[in-house]
Amino acid sequence: MTTKTTSISYLKVAGAYIGTIVGAGFATGQEVLQFFVYFGSSGILAIAFITALFVLFGYIILEIGQRLKAESHREVIQYAGGRWLGTIIDGVITFFLFGALTAMSAGAGAVFSEQFGLSHYIGSLLLLGLTLAVVMTGISTVISAISYLVPLLLLSLFGIFIATLWFNPIDWAILAQTANPAQAPVPYWPLSAIIYVSYNLVLAIAVLAPMGKHVPDKDTLRRGAFFGGLGLGLGSLAIFLTVIAYLPGILAYEVPMAFIAAQFTPFIQIAYSIILLLQIFTTAVGSLFGFAIRLTSQESPTYRWLLIASVVGAFVAGQFGFTNLVRILYPAVGYAGLLLLAGLLYGYSLDRWTPQPAFRRKE
């Protein structure tokens, strides 16, 4: 199996960063609904906050990965957290990578069921089969598959957003009436923003850490992290403003954005549903790849069998339900992921304060 990768441009860095995160929870609107919309207009402040955090931590992960020439997220985690804390964080990340793959399987099933009237089993199996095929070919294909789809994904979000503002202007009074922080998985908007970034970075680090060593210079890292974080922030804002235009009825749907697309024409509904599946696919690819290379190397004879076992397990676990996974799994991993954010900040800051890296711990 070939794993050779040429140098990566900042656009590919940004694209892979965005594409790893804009999966089922993000693109369906379910994450934005639960983590931001319930806070009313304060949700906009939370989105501005997550944009800054995505830029900062995206760069830190890439920069550490570049310096360590990391093969997986494990090297970055051990560096940032040391042996014992790093082991705990590593376990959380590895667990959530499988959990995210499970959520993507459930999300694809929900799209097939709600939008196409087909069995959710078909959607889950199709997604997992394509994901398995791509990940078996190595990191070059993984990065390309994720980054090349991102422009299409963002354009679709902004297209729905503009059409919504044109045909169905936002009623801010309804947003104020609907705001109910008690319904949110996390009770306060600043904490909700941090938890949102935390669990998303737990997912993204699996791709960002090994990608860092293929980036030629720090300027490329900075620009990639900046445009990646900015794209995630603007995409979240577009979804937020789109969803609140359809309050309160939108709260009943597992796939809010696809329901909104259906309000225009059947063609737009079908087109967005297909794009949504592609968004789910990009996150599934990153999750499966990160999970597998953490447990074994791509050259190992067990690698392919691990991939197959992972998709089978994700299909079974995905029957728990998409909304339930977003509401229960994501916040739980987000709280645990606070250890990751603290470790990254501590390790990176210590390097800036000492002439020679003194925090590079090895087992």
Coordinates of C-alpha atoms in Angstrom, one line a residue:
M1 CA 0.0 0.0 0.0
T2 CA 1.4 3.4 -0.9
T3 CA 1.4 6.2 1.6
K4 CA 3.6 8.7 -0.3
T5 CA 2.3 12.3 -0.1
T6 CA 3.6 15.4 -1.8
S7 CA 3.7 18.8 -0.2
I8 CA 0.3 20.2 0.6
S9 CA -0.9 23.8 -0.1
Y10 CA -2.7 26.0 2.4
L11 CA -5.9 25.5 0.5
K12 CA -5.7 21.8 0.9
V13 CA -4.9 22.2 4.6
A14 CA -7.9 24.5 5.0
G15 CA -10.1 22.2 2.9
A16 CA -9.1 19.1 4.9
Y17 CA -9.7 20.9 8.1
I18 CA -13.2 22.0 7.2
G19 CA -14.1 18.8 5.5
T20 CA -13.2 16.7 8.5
I21 CA -15.6 18.6 10.7
V22 CA -18.5 19.4 8.3
G23 CA -20.1 16.0 8.6
A24 CA -23.5 14.9 9.6
G25 CA -24.0 17.0 12.8
F26 CA -22.7 20.2 11.2
A27 CA -24.2 20.0 7.7
T28 CA -27.6 18.7 8.8
G29 CA -27.9 21.7 11.1
Q30 CA -28.4 19.5 14.2
E31 CA -25.2 20.5 15.9
V32 CA -25.8 24.3 15.3
L33 CA -29.4 23.9 16.5
Q34 CA -28.4 22.2 19.8
F35 CA -25.2 24.1 20.6
F36 CA -26.1 27.6 19.4
V37 CA -29.8 28.2 18.4
Y38 CA -31.1 27.4 21.9
F39 CA -29.2 30.4 23.2
G40 CA -31.0 32.8 21.0
S41 CA -29.0 35.9 19.8
S42 CA -26.1 34.9 22.1
G43 CA -25.5 32.0 19.7
I44 CA -23.9 34.5 17.3
L45 CA -21.4 35.5 20.0
A46 CA -20.7 31.8 20.5
I47 CA -20.0 31.3 16.8
A48 CA -17.6 34.2 16.8
F49 CA -15.8 32.6 19.7
I50 CA -15.6 29.2 18.0
T51 CA -14.1 30.8 14.9
A52 CA -11.2 32.2 16.9
L53 CA -10.7 28.9 18.7
F54 CA -10.7 26.8 15.5
V55 CA -8.0 29.1 14.0
L56 CA -5.8 28.9 17.1
F57 CA -6.0 25.2 17.9
G58 CA -5.9 24.2 14.2
Y59 CA -2.6 26.0 13.9
I60 CA -1.2 24.5 17.1
I61 CA -2.0 20.9 16.0
L62 CA -0.6 21.4 12.6
E63 CA 2.6 23.1 13.9
I64 CA 3.3 20.4 16.5
G65 CA 2.6 17.7 13.9
Q66 CA 5.0 19.3 11.5
R67 CA 7.8 19.6 14.1
L68 CA 7.3 16.0 15.3
K69 CA 6.7 14.6 11.8
A70 CA 3.8 12.8 13.3
E71 CA 2.5 9.7 11.8
S72 CA -0.8 9.8 13.7
H73 CA -2.4 11.9 16.4
R74 CA -0.7 9.9 19.1
E75 CA 2.6 11.7 18.8
V76 CA 1.0 15.1 19.2
I77 CA -1.1 14.0 22.1
Q78 CA 1.9 12.4 24.0
Y79 CA 3.9 15.6 23.3
A80 CA 1.2 17.9 24.6
G81 CA 0.0 15.8 27.6
G82 CA 2.9 13.7 28.6
R83 CA 2.8 10.0 29.2
W84 CA -0.1 9.7 31.6
L85 CA -2.4 12.5 30.6
G86 CA -1.5 11.9 27.0
T87 CA -2.7 8.3 27.3
I88 CA -6.0 9.4 28.7
I89 CA -6.5 12.0 25.9
D90 CA -5.4 9.4 23.3
G91 CA -8.1 7.0 24.6
V92 CA -10.8 9.7 24.4
I93 CA -9.8 10.6 20.8
T94 CA -9.6 7.0 19.7
F95 CA -13.0 6.2 21.2
F96 CA -14.6 9.3 19.6
L97 CA -13.2 8.6 16.2
F98 CA -15.2 5.4 16.2
G99 CA -18.1 7.2 17.7
A100 CA -18.0 9.8 15.0
L101 CA -18.0 7.1 12.3
T102 CA -21.0 5.7 14.0
A103 CA -22.7 9.1 14.0
M104 CA -22.0 9.5 10.3
S105 CA -23.5 6.1 9.6
A106 CA -26.6 7.1 11.5
G107 CA -26.7 10.5 9.8
A108 CA -26.6 8.9 6.3
G109 CA -29.4 6.6 7.3
A110 CA -31.5 9.6 8.5
V111 CA -31.0 11.4 5.2
F112 CA -32.1 8.4 3.2
S113 CA -35.1 7.9 5.4
E114 CA -36.3 11.5 5.7
Q115 CA -35.4 12.8 2.3
F116 CA -35.6 9.8 -0.1
G117 CA -38.2 7.6 1.7
L118 CA -35.7 4.7 1.7
S119 CA -34.6 2.4 4.4
H120 CA -32.0 4.0 6.7
Y121 CA -30.0 0.7 6.4
I122 CA -29.4 1.4 2.8
G123 CA -28.0 4.9 3.5
S124 CA -25.7 3.6 6.3
L125 CA -24.4 0.7 4.3
L126 CA -23.7 2.8 1.2
L127 CA -21.8 5.4 3.2
L128 CA -19.7 2.9 5.1
G129 CA -18.9 0.9 1.9
L130 CA -17.6 4.0 0.1
T131 CA -15.7 5.2 3.1
L132 CA -14.0 1.8 3.4
A133 CA -13.0 1.9 -0.2
V134 CA -11.4 5.3 0.0
V135 CA -9.5 4.8 3.3
M136 CA -8.0 1.5 2.1
T137 CA -6.0 3.5 -0.5
G138 CA -4.0 5.7 2.0
I139 CA -3.6 9.2 3.3
S140 CA -3.2 10.9 -0.1
T141 CA -6.6 9.8 -1.2
V142 CA -8.1 10.7 2.2
I143 CA -6.8 14.3 2.1
S144 CA -7.8 14.7 -1.5
A145 CA -11.3 13.2 -1.0
I146 CA -11.9 15.6 1.9
S147 CA -10.5 18.8 0.6
Y148 CA -11.8 18.7 -3.0
L149 CA -15.4 18.4 -1.8
V150 CA -15.3 21.4 0.6
P151 CA -15.9 24.2 -1.9
L152 CA -19.1 22.5 -3.1
L153 CA -20.2 21.8 0.4
L154 CA -19.7 25.5 1.5
L155 CA -21.4 26.9 -1.6
S156 CA -24.4 24.7 -1.0
L157 CA -24.7 26.0 2.6
F158 CA -24.4 29.6 1.6
G159 CA -26.8 29.1 -1.3
I160 CA -29.5 27.8 1.0
F161 CA -28.8 30.6 3.4
I162 CA -29.1 33.4 0.8
A163 CA -32.3 31.8 -0.6
T164 CA -33.8 31.6 2.9
L165 CA -33.1 35.3 3.6
W166 CA -34.7 36.2 0.3
F167 CA -37.9 34.2 0.6
N168 CA -38.3 33.8 4.4
P169 CA -36.7 36.7 6.4
I170 CA -35.6 36.1 10.0
D171 CA -38.1 37.0 12.7
W172 CA -35.8 37.9 15.7
A173 CA -38.8 38.0 18.0
I174 CA -39.5 34.3 17.4
L175 CA -35.9 33.6 18.1
A176 CA -36.2 35.4 21.4
Q177 CA -39.3 33.4 22.3
T178 CA -37.8 30.1 21.2
A179 CA -34.5 30.5 23.0
N180 CA -34.3 28.0 25.8
P181 CA -30.8 27.3 27.1
A182 CA -32.2 24.6 29.4
Q183 CA -32.8 22.5 26.2
A184 CA -29.2 22.7 25.1
P185 CA -26.8 19.9 25.8
V186 CA -24.5 22.4 27.5
P187 CA -26.2 25.1 29.7
Y188 CA -24.1 28.3 29.0
W189 CA -23.2 29.6 25.6
P190 CA -19.4 30.2 26.3
L191 CA -19.1 26.7 27.7
S192 CA -21.2 25.4 24.8
A193 CA -18.8 27.0 22.3
I194 CA -15.8 25.5 24.0
I195 CA -17.3 22.1 24.2
Y196 CA -18.3 22.3 20.5
V197 CA -14.7 23.1 19.5
S198 CA -13.4 20.5 21.9
Y199 CA -15.2 17.5 20.4
N200 CA -14.7 18.7 16.9
L201 CA -10.9 19.0 17.4
V202 CA -10.9 15.5 19.0
L203 CA -12.1 14.5 15.5
A204 CA -10.0 16.8 13.4
I205 CA -6.7 16.1 15.1
A206 CA -6.7 12.6 13.6
V207 CA -6.2 14.2 10.1
L208 CA -4.4 17.5 11.0
A209 CA -1.6 15.9 13.1
P210 CA -0.2 13.5 10.4
M211 CA -0.9 16.2 7.7
G212 CA 1.4 18.7 9.4
K213 CA 4.6 16.9 8.4
H214 CA 3.6 17.2 4.7
V215 CA 3.2 21.0 4.8
P216 CA 6.4 22.8 3.6
D217 CA 6.5 25.8 5.9
K218 CA 4.8 27.5 8.8
D219 CA 3.3 30.2 6.6
T220 CA 1.3 27.5 4.9
L221 CA 0.2 26.2 8.3
R222 CA -0.9 29.6 9.4
R223 CA -2.9 30.4 6.3
G224 CA -4.4 26.9 6.2
A225 CA -5.5 27.1 9.9
F226 CA -6.8 30.7 9.4
F227 CA -8.9 29.9 6.3
G228 CA -10.0 26.6 7.8
G229 CA -11.2 28.2 11.0
L230 CA -12.8 31.1 9.2
G231 CA -14.7 28.7 6.8
L232 CA -16.0 26.7 9.8
G233 CA -17.1 29.9 11.5
L234 CA -18.9 31.4 8.5
G235 CA -20.5 28.0 7.7
S236 CA -21.8 27.8 11.3
L237 CA -23.2 31.3 11.0
A238 CA -24.9 30.6 7.7
I239 CA -26.6 27.5 9.2
F240 CA -27.5 29.4 12.4
L241 CA -29.3 32.2 10.5
T242 CA -30.9 29.7 8.1
V243 CA -32.3 27.5 10.9
I244 CA -33.7 30.4 13.0
A245 CA -35.7 31.6 10.0
Y246 CA -37.8 28.4 10.3
L247 CA -38.4 28.4 14.0
P248 CA -40.2 26.8 15.8
G249 CA -41.3 24.1 13.4
I250 CA -37.7 23.2 12.4
L251 CA -37.1 21.8 15.9
A252 CA -39.0 18.6 15.1
Y253 CA -36.6 17.4 12.3
E254 CA -33.4 15.3 12.6
V255 CA -32.1 16.9 9.4
P256 CA -33.2 20.6 9.6
M257 CA -31.2 21.8 6.6
A258 CA -32.6 19.2 4.2
F259 CA -36.1 20.2 5.4
I260 CA -35.3 23.8 4.6
A261 CA -34.0 22.9 1.2
A262 CA -37.3 21.2 0.5
Q263 CA -39.2 24.5 1.0
F264 CA -37.9 25.8 -2.3
T265 CA -38.2 23.1 -5.0
P266 CA -37.9 19.2 -5.0
F267 CA -34.8 19.6 -7.2
I268 CA -33.0 21.7 -4.5
Q269 CA -34.1 19.3 -1.9
I270 CA -32.6 16.3 -3.7
A271 CA -29.4 18.3 -4.7
Y272 CA -28.8 19.4 -1.1
S273 CA -29.5 15.9 0.2
I274 CA -26.8 14.5 -2.1
I275 CA -24.4 17.2 -1.1
L276 CA -25.2 16.6 2.6
L277 CA -24.3 12.9 2.1
L278 CA -21.0 14.0 0.6
Q279 CA -20.4 16.1 3.7
I280 CA -21.2 13.2 5.9
F281 CA -18.8 11.1 3.8
T282 CA -15.8 13.5 4.3
T283 CA -16.1 13.2 8.1
A284 CA -16.6 9.4 7.9
V285 CA -13.4 9.1 5.9
G286 CA -11.4 11.2 8.3
S287 CA -12.8 9.3 11.3
L288 CA -12.2 5.8 9.9
F289 CA -8.7 6.7 8.8
G290 CA -7.7 8.3 12.1
F291 CA -9.2 5.4 14.1
A292 CA -7.4 2.7 12.1
I293 CA -3.9 4.3 11.9
R294 CA -4.0 4.8 15.7
L295 CA -4.5 1.1 16.3
T296 CA -2.2 -0.3 13.6
S297 CA 0.1 0.9 10.7
Q298 CA -1.1 1.0 7.1
E299 CA 1.6 -1.5 6.2
S300 CA 0.3 -4.0 8.8
P301 CA -1.5 -7.1 7.4
T302 CA -4.3 -6.5 10.0
Y303 CA -5.0 -3.0 8.7
R304 CA -7.6 -4.0 6.2
W305 CA -9.3 -6.3 8.6
L306 CA -9.4 -3.6 11.2
L307 CA -11.1 -1.3 8.7
I308 CA -13.7 -3.9 7.8
A309 CA -14.4 -4.7 11.5
S310 CA -14.7 -0.9 12.2
V311 CA -17.4 -0.3 9.6
V312 CA -19.3 -3.3 10.7
G313 CA -19.3 -2.1 14.3
A314 CA -20.2 1.4 13.3
F315 CA -23.2 0.1 11.3
V316 CA -24.5 -1.8 14.3
A317 CA -23.9 1.0 16.8
G318 CA -25.5 3.6 14.4
Q319 CA -28.9 2.1 15.0
F320 CA -29.0 4.1 18.3
G321 CA -30.3 7.1 16.3
F322 CA -28.6 10.2 14.9
T323 CA -30.2 12.9 17.2
N324 CA -29.5 10.8 20.3
L325 CA -25.8 10.4 19.3
V326 CA -25.4 14.2 18.7
R327 CA -27.1 15.0 22.0
I328 CA -25.4 12.5 24.2
L329 CA -22.1 11.4 22.6
Y330 CA -20.8 14.7 21.4
P331 CA -21.1 16.7 24.6
A332 CA -19.6 13.8 26.6
V333 CA -16.6 13.7 24.4
G334 CA -16.4 17.5 24.4
Y335 CA -16.0 17.6 28.1
A336 CA -13.3 14.9 28.0
G337 CA -11.7 16.8 25.1
L338 CA -11.1 19.8 27.4
L339 CA -8.0 17.9 28.5
L340 CA -6.8 18.0 24.9
L341 CA -7.3 21.7 24.6
A342 CA -5.5 22.3 27.9
G343 CA -2.6 20.0 27.0
L344 CA -2.2 21.6 23.6
L345 CA -2.1 25.1 25.0
Y346 CA 0.3 24.1 27.8
G347 CA 2.7 22.2 25.5
Y348 CA 2.7 24.8 22.8
S349 CA 3.1 27.8 25.2
L350 CA 6.0 26.1 27.1
D351 CA 7.9 25.8 23.8
R352 CA 7.5 29.5 23.2
W353 CA 8.9 30.3 26.6
T354 CA 12.0 28.1 26.5
P355 CA 14.9 28.3 24.0
Q356 CA 14.9 24.5 23.4
P357 CA 11.8 22.4 23.4
A358 CA 11.7 21.0 27.0
F359 CA 8.3 19.4 26.8
R360 CA 8.8 16.7 24.2
R361 CA 8.2 13.7 26.3
K362 CA 8.7 10.2 25.1
E363 CA 7.6 6.9 26.4

